[in-house]
XYZ file of N, CA and C in Angstrom:
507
model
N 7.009 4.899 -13.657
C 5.861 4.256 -13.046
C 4.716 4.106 -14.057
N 4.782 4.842 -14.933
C 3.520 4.739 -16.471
C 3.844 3.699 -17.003
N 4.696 2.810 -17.137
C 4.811 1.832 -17.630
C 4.377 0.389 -17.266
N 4.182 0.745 -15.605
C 3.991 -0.471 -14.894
C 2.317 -1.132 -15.505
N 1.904 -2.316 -15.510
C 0.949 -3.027 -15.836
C 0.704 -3.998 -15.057
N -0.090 -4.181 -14.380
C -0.807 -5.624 -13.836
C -1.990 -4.837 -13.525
N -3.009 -6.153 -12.959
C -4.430 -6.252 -12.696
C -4.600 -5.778 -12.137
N -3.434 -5.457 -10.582
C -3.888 -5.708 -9.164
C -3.018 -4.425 -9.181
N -2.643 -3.461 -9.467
C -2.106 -2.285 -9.664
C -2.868 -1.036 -10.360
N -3.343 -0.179 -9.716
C -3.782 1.100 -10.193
C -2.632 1.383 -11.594
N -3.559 1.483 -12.497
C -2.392 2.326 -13.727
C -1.987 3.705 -13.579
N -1.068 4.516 -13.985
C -1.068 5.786 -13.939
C -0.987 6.245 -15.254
N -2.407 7.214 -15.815
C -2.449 7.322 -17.080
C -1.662 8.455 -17.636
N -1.305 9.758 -16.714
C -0.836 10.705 -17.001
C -0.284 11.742 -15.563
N 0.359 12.562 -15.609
C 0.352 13.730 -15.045
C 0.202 14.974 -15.507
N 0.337 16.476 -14.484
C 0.215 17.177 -14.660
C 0.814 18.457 -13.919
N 1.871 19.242 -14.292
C 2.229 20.302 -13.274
C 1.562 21.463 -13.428
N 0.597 22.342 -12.450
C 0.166 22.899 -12.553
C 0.255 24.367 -11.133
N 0.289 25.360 -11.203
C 0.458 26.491 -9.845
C 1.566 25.478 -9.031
N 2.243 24.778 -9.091
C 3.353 23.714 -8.274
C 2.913 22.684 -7.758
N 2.059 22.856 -7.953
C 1.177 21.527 -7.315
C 1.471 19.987 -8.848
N 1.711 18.882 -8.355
C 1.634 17.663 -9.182
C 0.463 16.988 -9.479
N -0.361 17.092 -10.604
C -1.590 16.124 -10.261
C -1.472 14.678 -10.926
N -1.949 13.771 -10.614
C -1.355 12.213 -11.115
C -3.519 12.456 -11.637
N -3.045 11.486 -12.917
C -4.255 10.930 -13.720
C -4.793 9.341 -13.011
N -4.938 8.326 -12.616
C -5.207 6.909 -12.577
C -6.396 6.935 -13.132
N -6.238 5.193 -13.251
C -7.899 4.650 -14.111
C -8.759 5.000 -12.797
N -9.660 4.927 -13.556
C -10.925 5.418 -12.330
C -11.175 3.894 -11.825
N -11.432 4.294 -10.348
C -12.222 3.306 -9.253
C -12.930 3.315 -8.662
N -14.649 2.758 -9.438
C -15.545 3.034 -9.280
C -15.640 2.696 -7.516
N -15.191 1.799 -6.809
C -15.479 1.653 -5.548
C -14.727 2.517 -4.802
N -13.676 3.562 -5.111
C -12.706 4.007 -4.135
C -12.080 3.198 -3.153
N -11.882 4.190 -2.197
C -10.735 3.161 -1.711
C -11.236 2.157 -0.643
N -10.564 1.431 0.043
C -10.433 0.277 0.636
C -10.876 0.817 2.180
N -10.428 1.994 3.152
C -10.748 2.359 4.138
C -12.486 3.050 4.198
N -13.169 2.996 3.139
C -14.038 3.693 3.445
C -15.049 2.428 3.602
N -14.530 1.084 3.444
C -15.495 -0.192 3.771
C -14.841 -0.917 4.771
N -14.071 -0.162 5.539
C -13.490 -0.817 6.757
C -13.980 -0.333 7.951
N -13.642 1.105 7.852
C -13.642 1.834 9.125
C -15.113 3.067 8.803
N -15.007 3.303 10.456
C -16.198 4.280 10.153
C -17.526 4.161 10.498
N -18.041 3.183 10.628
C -19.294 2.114 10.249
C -19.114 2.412 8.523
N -18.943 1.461 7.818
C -19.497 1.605 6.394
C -20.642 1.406 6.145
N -20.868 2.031 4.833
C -22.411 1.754 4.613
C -22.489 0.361 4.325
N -21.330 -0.132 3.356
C -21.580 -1.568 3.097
C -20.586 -2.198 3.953
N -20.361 -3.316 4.313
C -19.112 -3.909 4.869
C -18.779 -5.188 3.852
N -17.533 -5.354 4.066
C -17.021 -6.538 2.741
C -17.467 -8.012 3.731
N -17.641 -9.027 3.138
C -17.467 -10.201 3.620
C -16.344 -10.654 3.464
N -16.268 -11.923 4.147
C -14.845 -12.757 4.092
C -14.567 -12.750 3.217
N -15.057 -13.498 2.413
C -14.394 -13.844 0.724
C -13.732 -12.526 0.414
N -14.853 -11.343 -0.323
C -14.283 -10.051 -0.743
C -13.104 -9.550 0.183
N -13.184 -9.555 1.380
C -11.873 -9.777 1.858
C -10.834 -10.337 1.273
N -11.114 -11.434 1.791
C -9.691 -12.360 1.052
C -9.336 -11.741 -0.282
N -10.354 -11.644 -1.109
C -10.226 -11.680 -2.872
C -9.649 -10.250 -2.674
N -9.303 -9.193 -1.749
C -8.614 -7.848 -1.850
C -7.395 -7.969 -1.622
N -7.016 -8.929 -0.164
C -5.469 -9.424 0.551
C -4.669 -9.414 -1.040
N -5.572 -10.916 -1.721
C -4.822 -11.855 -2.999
C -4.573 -10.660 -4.009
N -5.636 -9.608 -4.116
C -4.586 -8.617 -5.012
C -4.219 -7.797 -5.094
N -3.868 -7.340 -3.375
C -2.700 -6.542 -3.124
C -1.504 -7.668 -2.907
N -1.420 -8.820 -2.396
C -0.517 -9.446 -2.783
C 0.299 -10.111 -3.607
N -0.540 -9.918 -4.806
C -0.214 -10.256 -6.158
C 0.730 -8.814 -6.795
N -0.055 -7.554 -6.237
C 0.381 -6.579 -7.176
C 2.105 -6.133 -5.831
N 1.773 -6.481 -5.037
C 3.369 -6.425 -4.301
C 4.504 -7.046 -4.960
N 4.171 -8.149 -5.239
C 4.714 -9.294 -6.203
C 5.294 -9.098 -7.055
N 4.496 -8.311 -8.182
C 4.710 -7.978 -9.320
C 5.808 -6.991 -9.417
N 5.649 -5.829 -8.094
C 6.263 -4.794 -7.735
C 7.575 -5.518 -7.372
N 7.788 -6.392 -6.338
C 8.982 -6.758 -5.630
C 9.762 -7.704 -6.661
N 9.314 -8.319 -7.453
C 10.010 -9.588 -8.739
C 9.914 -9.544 -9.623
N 8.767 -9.500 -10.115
C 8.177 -10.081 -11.592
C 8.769 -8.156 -12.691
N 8.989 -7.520 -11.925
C 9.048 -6.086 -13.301
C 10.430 -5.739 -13.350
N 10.730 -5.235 -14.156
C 12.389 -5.301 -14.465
C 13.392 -4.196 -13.682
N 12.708 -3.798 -12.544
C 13.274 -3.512 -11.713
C 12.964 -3.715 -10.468
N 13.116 -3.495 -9.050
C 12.456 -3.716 -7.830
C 11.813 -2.489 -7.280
N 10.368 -2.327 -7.302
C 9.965 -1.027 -6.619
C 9.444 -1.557 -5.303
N 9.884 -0.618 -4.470
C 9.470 -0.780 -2.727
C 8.097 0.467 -3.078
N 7.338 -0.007 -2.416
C 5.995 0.979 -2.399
C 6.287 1.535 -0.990
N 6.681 1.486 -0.512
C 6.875 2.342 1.281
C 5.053 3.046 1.784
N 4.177 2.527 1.423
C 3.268 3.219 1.859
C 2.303 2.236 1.633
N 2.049 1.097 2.315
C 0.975 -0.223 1.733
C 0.061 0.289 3.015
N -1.459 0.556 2.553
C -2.042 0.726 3.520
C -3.520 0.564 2.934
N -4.747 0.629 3.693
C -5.881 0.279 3.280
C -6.477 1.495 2.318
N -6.157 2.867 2.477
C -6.551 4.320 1.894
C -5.582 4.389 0.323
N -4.573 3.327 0.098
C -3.604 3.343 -0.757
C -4.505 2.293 -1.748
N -5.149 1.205 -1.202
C -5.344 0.788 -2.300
C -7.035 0.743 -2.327
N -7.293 0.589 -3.886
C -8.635 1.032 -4.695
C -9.194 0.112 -4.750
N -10.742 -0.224 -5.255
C -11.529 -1.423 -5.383
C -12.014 -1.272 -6.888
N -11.827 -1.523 -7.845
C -12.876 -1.381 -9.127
C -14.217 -2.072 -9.164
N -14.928 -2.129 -10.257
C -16.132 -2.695 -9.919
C -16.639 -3.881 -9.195
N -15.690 -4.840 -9.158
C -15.749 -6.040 -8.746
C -15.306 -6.379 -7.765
N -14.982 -5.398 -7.055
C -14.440 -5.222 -5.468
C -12.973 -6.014 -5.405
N -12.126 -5.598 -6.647
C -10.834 -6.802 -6.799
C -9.950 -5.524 -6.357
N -8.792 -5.516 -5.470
C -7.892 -4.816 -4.727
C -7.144 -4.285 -5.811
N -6.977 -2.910 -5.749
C -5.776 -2.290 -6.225
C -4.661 -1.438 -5.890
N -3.297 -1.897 -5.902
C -2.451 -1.039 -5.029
C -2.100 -0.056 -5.630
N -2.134 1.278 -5.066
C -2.226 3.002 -5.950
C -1.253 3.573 -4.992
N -0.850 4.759 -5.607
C -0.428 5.847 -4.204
C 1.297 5.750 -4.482
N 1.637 5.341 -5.542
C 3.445 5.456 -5.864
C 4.330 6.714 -5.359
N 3.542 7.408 -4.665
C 4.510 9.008 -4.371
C 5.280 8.582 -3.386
N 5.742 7.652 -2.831
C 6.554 7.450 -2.015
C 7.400 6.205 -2.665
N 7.209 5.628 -3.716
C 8.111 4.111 -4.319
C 9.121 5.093 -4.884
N 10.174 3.605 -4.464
C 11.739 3.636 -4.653
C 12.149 2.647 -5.730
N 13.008 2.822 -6.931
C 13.021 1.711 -8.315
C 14.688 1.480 -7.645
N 14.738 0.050 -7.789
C 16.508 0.416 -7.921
C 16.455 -1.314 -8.310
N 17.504 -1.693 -9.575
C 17.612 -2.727 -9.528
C 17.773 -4.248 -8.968
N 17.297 -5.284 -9.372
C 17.650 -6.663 -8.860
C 19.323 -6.571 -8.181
N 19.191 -7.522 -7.522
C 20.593 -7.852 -6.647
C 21.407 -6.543 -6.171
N 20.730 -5.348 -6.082
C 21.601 -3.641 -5.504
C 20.558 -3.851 -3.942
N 21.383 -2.648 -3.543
C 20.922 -2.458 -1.838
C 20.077 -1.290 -2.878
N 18.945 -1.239 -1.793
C 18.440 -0.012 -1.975
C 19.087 1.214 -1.479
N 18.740 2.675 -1.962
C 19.541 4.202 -1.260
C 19.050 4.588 -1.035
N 17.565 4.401 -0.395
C 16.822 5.218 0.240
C 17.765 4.913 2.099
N 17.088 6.657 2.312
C 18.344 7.198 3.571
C 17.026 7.649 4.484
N 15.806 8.186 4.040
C 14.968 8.784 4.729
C 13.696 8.098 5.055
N 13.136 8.101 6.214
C 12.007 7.012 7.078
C 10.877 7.743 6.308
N 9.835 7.005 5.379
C 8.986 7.579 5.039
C 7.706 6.451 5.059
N 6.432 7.144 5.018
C 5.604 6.317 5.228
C 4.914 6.386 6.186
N 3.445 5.887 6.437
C 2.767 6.184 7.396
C 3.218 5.304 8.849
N 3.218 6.537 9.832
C 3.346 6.038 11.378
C 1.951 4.588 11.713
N 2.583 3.906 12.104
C 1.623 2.507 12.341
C 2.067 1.498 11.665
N 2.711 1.698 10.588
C 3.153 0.599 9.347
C 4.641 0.365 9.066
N 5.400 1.137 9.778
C 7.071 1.019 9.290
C 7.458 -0.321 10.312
N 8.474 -0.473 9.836
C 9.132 -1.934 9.949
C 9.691 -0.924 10.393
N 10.592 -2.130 11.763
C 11.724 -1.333 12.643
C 12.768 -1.391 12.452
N 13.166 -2.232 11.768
C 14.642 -2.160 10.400
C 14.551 -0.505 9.889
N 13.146 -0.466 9.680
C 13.475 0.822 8.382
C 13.579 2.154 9.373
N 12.485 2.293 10.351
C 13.224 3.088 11.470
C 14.383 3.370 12.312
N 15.352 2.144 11.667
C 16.228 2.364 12.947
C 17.527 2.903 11.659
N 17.432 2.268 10.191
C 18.363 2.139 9.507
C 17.887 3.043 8.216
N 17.183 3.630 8.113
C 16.144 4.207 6.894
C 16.165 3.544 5.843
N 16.765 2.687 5.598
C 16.638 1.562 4.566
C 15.336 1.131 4.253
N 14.512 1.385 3.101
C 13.197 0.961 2.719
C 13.722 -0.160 1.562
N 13.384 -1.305 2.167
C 13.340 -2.864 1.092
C 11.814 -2.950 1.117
N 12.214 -4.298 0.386
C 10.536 -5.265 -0.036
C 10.423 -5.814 1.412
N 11.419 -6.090 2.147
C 10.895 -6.438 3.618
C 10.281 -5.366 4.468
N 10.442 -4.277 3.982
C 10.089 -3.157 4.924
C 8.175 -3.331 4.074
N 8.085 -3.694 2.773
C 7.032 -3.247 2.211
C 6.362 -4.666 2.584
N 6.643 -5.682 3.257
C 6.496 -6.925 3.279
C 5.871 -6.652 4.847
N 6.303 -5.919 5.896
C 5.966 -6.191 7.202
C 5.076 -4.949 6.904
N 4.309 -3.962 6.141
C 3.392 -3.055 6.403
C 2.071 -3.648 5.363
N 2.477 -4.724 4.842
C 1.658 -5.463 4.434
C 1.018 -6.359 5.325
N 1.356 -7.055 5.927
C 1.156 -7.428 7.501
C 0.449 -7.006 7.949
N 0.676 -5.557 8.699
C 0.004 -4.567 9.292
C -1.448 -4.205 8.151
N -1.587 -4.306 7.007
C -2.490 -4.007 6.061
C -3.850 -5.349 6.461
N -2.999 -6.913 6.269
C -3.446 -8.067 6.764
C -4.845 -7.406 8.073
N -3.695 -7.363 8.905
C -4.255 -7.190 10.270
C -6.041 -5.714 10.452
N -5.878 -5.065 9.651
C -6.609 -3.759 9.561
C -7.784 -4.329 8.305
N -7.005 -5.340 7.584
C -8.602 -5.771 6.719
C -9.346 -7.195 7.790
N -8.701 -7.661 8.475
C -9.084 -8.637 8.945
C -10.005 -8.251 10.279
N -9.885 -7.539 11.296
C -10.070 -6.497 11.932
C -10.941 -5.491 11.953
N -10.859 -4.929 10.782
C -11.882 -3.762 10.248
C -11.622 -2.479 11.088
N -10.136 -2.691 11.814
C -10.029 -0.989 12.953
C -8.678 -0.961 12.401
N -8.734 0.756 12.663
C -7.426 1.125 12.565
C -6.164 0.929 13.898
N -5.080 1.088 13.212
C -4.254 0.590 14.412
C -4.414 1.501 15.779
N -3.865 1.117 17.094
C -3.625 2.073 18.305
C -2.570 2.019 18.273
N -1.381 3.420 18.768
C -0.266 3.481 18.586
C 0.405 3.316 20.103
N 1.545 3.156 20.363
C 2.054 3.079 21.646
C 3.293 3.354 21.322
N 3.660 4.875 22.325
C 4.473 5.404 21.885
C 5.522 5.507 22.446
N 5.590 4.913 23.812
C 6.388 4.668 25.091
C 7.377 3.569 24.951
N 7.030 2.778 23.954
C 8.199 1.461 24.055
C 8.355 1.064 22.559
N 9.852 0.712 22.363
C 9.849 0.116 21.260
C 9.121 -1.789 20.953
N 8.190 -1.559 20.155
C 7.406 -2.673 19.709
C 7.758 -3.308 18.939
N 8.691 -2.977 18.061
C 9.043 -3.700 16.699
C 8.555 -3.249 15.336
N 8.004 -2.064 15.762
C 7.602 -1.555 14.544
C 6.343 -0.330 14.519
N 5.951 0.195 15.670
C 5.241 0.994 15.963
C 3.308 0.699 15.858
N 3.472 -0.657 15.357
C 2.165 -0.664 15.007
C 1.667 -1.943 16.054
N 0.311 -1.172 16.887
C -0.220 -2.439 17.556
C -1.878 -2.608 17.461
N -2.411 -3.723 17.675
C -3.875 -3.815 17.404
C -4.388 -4.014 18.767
N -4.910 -3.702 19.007
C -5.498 -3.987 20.893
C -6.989 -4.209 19.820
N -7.283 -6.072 20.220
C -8.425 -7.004 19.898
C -9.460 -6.944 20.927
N -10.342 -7.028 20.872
C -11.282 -7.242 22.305
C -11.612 -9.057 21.724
């Protein structure tokens, strides 16, 4: 994952094992993350545009993740607390402790449902199979929570298609 490079991607500069605990290095982000200008009342709130201009580069850095790098990483964890803002309020997707690498044209081998409750695709719940479609429909759900500005409500009584619902007023 130290190798990976794009814009729209948190770098990872280093690690560290320490008392058992793992600590990960990233570039610093002066804005932190993405949920603390969503939810909450924020102090600041984003406008449309800065909106949009966050969607375009977490969707760029999915991209990069799902095609463009010489292998296919599924991020299994796309969510608003996952990705960072740097100075310019331009989106960055962080938080790799849950990505899966496995080459172009292979099935993926992930066997185990991981990832935050609200965001799994119901493929990946029913089959534990984590693809770029699984990272493709919690991107969706990401869509919906920047557009929105609330976190999801869960409903736990029926299958929905994926556990995640937005009740709009």
């Amino acid at each position: 994952m130290g190798r990976l490079r794009h814009r729209n991607l948190v770098r990872l500069l280093g690690y560290c094992r320490r008392k058992g605990e793992l600590l990960l290095v990233y570039d610093y982000m002066p804005n932190g993350s993405l949920d603390k200008y969503l939810y909450d009342q924020p102090k600041t709130t984003l406008n449309w545009s800065q909106r949009f201009q966050v969607i375009k580069g977490v969707a760029a850095g999915l991209f990069y993740l799902h095609e463009e790098w010489e292998q296919v990483i599924v991020h299994r964890d796309v969510k608003a607390s996952n990705v960072l803002l740097d100075g310019e309020l331009n989106g960055r997707l962080g938080d790799f402790g849950l990505a899966r690498l496995y080459d172009h044209g292979t099935d993926p081998q992930t066997t185990h449902i991981v990832g935050t409750v609200g965001c799994l695709a119901l493929e990946h719940t029913k089959t534990g199979k984590a693809t770029t479609s699984t990272d493709v429909f919690a991107f969706g759900a990401f869509l919906l929570k920047v557009a929105s500005g609330r976190r999801p409500e869960f409903s736990r009584g029926r299958d929905i298609g994926g556990l995640c619902v937005f009740l709009l007023e």
